[in-house]
């Protein structure tokens, strides 16, 4: 199964297990990730087509890939997900913007 360079994908902001993340429906080449970022795959369930599992790598029923700044314990074995565990935030973001957020401007009065 072909994967693409992480810098070539389009991403949407995503929330997963309380962490900020990026989502793409594509398979990401793990070797192309900038240092400090981690990729995990989402699996969909045969009967419903809904996201049901987070795993280090998914071969069958690949729903998409998420990029996080934190490692997720248990992802090698797989983590069962429910609807409340993830959320699409509806904002496009580049991998560079996610990896290197702009500093917040201080408000002056």
PDB file of C-alpha atoms in Angstrom:
ATOM      1  CA  UNK A   1       0.000   0.000   0.000  1.00  0.00           C
ATOM      2  CA  UNK A   2       1.431   3.285  -1.093  1.00  0.00           C
ATOM      3  CA  UNK A   3       2.080   6.019   1.416  1.00  0.00           C
ATOM      4  CA  UNK A   4       2.939   9.637   0.683  1.00  0.00           C
ATOM      5  CA  UNK A   5       5.402  12.130   2.071  1.00  0.00           C
ATOM      6  CA  UNK A   6       3.925  13.822   5.151  1.00  0.00           C
ATOM      7  CA  UNK A   7       4.655  17.262   3.674  1.00  0.00           C
ATOM      8  CA  UNK A   8       2.538  16.544   0.582  1.00  0.00           C
ATOM      9  CA  UNK A   9      -0.737  15.752   2.376  1.00  0.00           C
ATOM     10  CA  UNK A  10      -3.658  18.069   3.081  1.00  0.00           C
ATOM     11  CA  UNK A  11      -4.660  18.081   6.737  1.00  0.00           C
ATOM     12  CA  UNK A  12      -7.614  19.032   8.893  1.00  0.00           C
ATOM     13  CA  UNK A  13      -7.329  19.907  12.565  1.00  0.00           C
ATOM     14  CA  UNK A  14      -8.538  17.026  14.662  1.00  0.00           C
ATOM     15  CA  UNK A  15      -8.915  16.236  18.337  1.00  0.00           C
ATOM     16  CA  UNK A  16      -8.065  12.727  19.501  1.00  0.00           C
ATOM     17  CA  UNK A  17      -8.209  11.470  23.076  1.00  0.00           C
ATOM     18  CA  UNK A  18      -7.859  15.057  24.333  1.00  0.00           C
ATOM     19  CA  UNK A  19      -4.825  15.817  22.130  1.00  0.00           C
ATOM     20  CA  UNK A  20      -4.513  18.291  19.268  1.00  0.00           C
ATOM     21  CA  UNK A  21      -3.865  16.422  16.042  1.00  0.00           C
ATOM     22  CA  UNK A  22      -3.977  16.618  12.268  1.00  0.00           C
ATOM     23  CA  UNK A  23      -6.069  14.244  10.155  1.00  0.00           C
ATOM     24  CA  UNK A  24      -5.661  13.089   6.568  1.00  0.00           C
ATOM     25  CA  UNK A  25      -7.420  10.266   4.781  1.00  0.00           C
ATOM     26  CA  UNK A  26      -4.082   9.297   3.185  1.00  0.00           C
ATOM     27  CA  UNK A  27      -1.409   6.878   4.374  1.00  0.00           C
ATOM     28  CA  UNK A  28       1.649   8.806   5.567  1.00  0.00           C
ATOM     29  CA  UNK A  29       5.226   7.600   5.157  1.00  0.00           C
ATOM     30  CA  UNK A  30       6.457   7.583   8.750  1.00  0.00           C
ATOM     31  CA  UNK A  31      10.034   8.267   7.624  1.00  0.00           C
ATOM     32  CA  UNK A  32       8.941  11.630   6.180  1.00  0.00           C
ATOM     33  CA  UNK A  33       7.593  12.998   9.482  1.00  0.00           C
ATOM     34  CA  UNK A  34       9.475  15.897  11.060  1.00  0.00           C
ATOM     35  CA  UNK A  35      11.237  15.026  14.304  1.00  0.00           C
ATOM     36  CA  UNK A  36       8.946  15.198  17.326  1.00  0.00           C
ATOM     37  CA  UNK A  37       5.755  14.219  15.459  1.00  0.00           C
ATOM     38  CA  UNK A  38       4.054  10.825  15.617  1.00  0.00           C
ATOM     39  CA  UNK A  39       1.672   9.209  13.124  1.00  0.00           C
ATOM     40  CA  UNK A  40      -1.071   6.706  13.891  1.00  0.00           C
ATOM     41  CA  UNK A  41      -3.705   5.087  11.707  1.00  0.00           C
ATOM     42  CA  UNK A  42      -7.440   4.988  12.265  1.00  0.00           C
ATOM     43  CA  UNK A  43      -9.413   1.870  11.380  1.00  0.00           C
ATOM     44  CA  UNK A  44     -13.071   1.837  10.435  1.00  0.00           C
ATOM     45  CA  UNK A  45     -15.539  -0.865  11.396  1.00  0.00           C
ATOM     46  CA  UNK A  46     -16.858  -3.110   8.621  1.00  0.00           C
ATOM     47  CA  UNK A  47     -20.509  -2.946   9.628  1.00  0.00           C
ATOM     48  CA  UNK A  48     -20.856   0.788  10.321  1.00  0.00           C
ATOM     49  CA  UNK A  49     -17.992   2.467   8.481  1.00  0.00           C
ATOM     50  CA  UNK A  50     -17.271   4.500  11.623  1.00  0.00           C
ATOM     51  CA  UNK A  51     -13.858   4.969  13.226  1.00  0.00           C
ATOM     52  CA  UNK A  52     -13.365   2.204  15.774  1.00  0.00           C
ATOM     53  CA  UNK A  53      -9.637   1.883  16.503  1.00  0.00           C
ATOM     54  CA  UNK A  54      -6.358   3.807  16.745  1.00  0.00           C
ATOM     55  CA  UNK A  55      -3.278   1.773  15.879  1.00  0.00           C
ATOM     56  CA  UNK A  56       0.353   2.302  14.937  1.00  0.00           C
ATOM     57  CA  UNK A  57      -0.315   0.817  11.479  1.00  0.00           C
ATOM     58  CA  UNK A  58      -3.550  -0.372   9.861  1.00  0.00           C
ATOM     59  CA  UNK A  59      -3.511  -2.546   6.758  1.00  0.00           C
ATOM     60  CA  UNK A  60      -7.244  -3.280   6.336  1.00  0.00           C
ATOM     61  CA  UNK A  61     -10.092  -0.761   6.719  1.00  0.00           C
ATOM     62  CA  UNK A  62      -7.737   2.230   6.853  1.00  0.00           C
ATOM     63  CA  UNK A  63      -9.865   5.316   7.606  1.00  0.00           C
ATOM     64  CA  UNK A  64      -7.011   7.814   7.777  1.00  0.00           C
ATOM     65  CA  UNK A  65      -3.842   8.916   9.504  1.00  0.00           C
ATOM     66  CA  UNK A  66      -3.501  11.286  12.450  1.00  0.00           C
ATOM     67  CA  UNK A  67      -0.370  13.244  13.356  1.00  0.00           C
ATOM     68  CA  UNK A  68       0.265  14.169  16.998  1.00  0.00           C
ATOM     69  CA  UNK A  69       3.022  15.800  19.001  1.00  0.00           C
ATOM     70  CA  UNK A  70       2.663  13.193  21.738  1.00  0.00           C
ATOM     71  CA  UNK A  71       3.140   9.448  21.701  1.00  0.00           C
ATOM     72  CA  UNK A  72      -0.016   7.488  22.443  1.00  0.00           C
ATOM     73  CA  UNK A  73       0.553   4.570  24.814  1.00  0.00           C
ATOM     74  CA  UNK A  74      -1.170   1.389  23.696  1.00  0.00           C
ATOM     75  CA  UNK A  75      -1.283   2.277  19.990  1.00  0.00           C
ATOM     76  CA  UNK A  76       0.983  -0.632  19.050  1.00  0.00           C
ATOM     77  CA  UNK A  77      -1.653  -3.069  20.325  1.00  0.00           C
ATOM     78  CA  UNK A  78      -4.599  -0.890  19.269  1.00  0.00           C
ATOM     79  CA  UNK A  79      -6.951   1.385  21.196  1.00  0.00           C
ATOM     80  CA  UNK A  80     -10.708   1.027  20.792  1.00  0.00           C
ATOM     81  CA  UNK A  81     -12.291   4.419  20.062  1.00  0.00           C
ATOM     82  CA  UNK A  82     -15.800   5.721  20.633  1.00  0.00           C
ATOM     83  CA  UNK A  83     -17.432   8.811  19.079  1.00  0.00           C
ATOM     84  CA  UNK A  84     -16.546  10.926  22.108  1.00  0.00           C
ATOM     85  CA  UNK A  85     -12.824  10.124  21.707  1.00  0.00           C
ATOM     86  CA  UNK A  86     -12.340  12.161  18.516  1.00  0.00           C
ATOM     87  CA  UNK A  87     -13.640  15.257  16.761  1.00  0.00           C
ATOM     88  CA  UNK A  88     -13.075  16.937  13.417  1.00  0.00           C
ATOM     89  CA  UNK A  89     -12.417  20.643  14.073  1.00  0.00           C
ATOM     90  CA  UNK A  90     -13.084  21.754  10.482  1.00  0.00           C
ATOM     91  CA  UNK A  91      -9.994  23.911  10.011  1.00  0.00           C
ATOM     92  CA  UNK A  92      -7.309  23.189   7.437  1.00  0.00           C
ATOM     93  CA  UNK A  93      -3.738  23.359   8.716  1.00  0.00           C
ATOM     94  CA  UNK A  94      -0.356  22.552   7.213  1.00  0.00           C
ATOM     95  CA  UNK A  95       2.074  20.153   8.808  1.00  0.00           C
ATOM     96  CA  UNK A  96       4.521  23.040   9.313  1.00  0.00           C
ATOM     97  CA  UNK A  97       1.878  25.200  11.068  1.00  0.00           C
ATOM     98  CA  UNK A  98       1.093  22.292  13.389  1.00  0.00           C
ATOM     99  CA  UNK A  99       4.731  21.456  14.122  1.00  0.00           C
ATOM    100  CA  UNK A 100       5.803  25.091  14.555  1.00  0.00           C
ATOM    101  CA  UNK A 101       2.869  27.162  15.838  1.00  0.00           C
ATOM    102  CA  UNK A 102       3.262  30.926  15.684  1.00  0.00           C
ATOM    103  CA  UNK A 103       3.848  32.528  19.086  1.00  0.00           C
ATOM    104  CA  UNK A 104       0.766  34.121  20.567  1.00  0.00           C
ATOM    105  CA  UNK A 105       0.758  37.894  20.375  1.00  0.00           C
ATOM    106  CA  UNK A 106       0.568  39.678  23.704  1.00  0.00           C
ATOM    107  CA  UNK A 107      -2.327  42.068  23.955  1.00  0.00           C
ATOM    108  CA  UNK A 108      -1.386  45.610  24.818  1.00  0.00           C
ATOM    109  CA  UNK A 109      -3.697  48.208  26.180  1.00  0.00           C
TER     110      UNK A 109
END
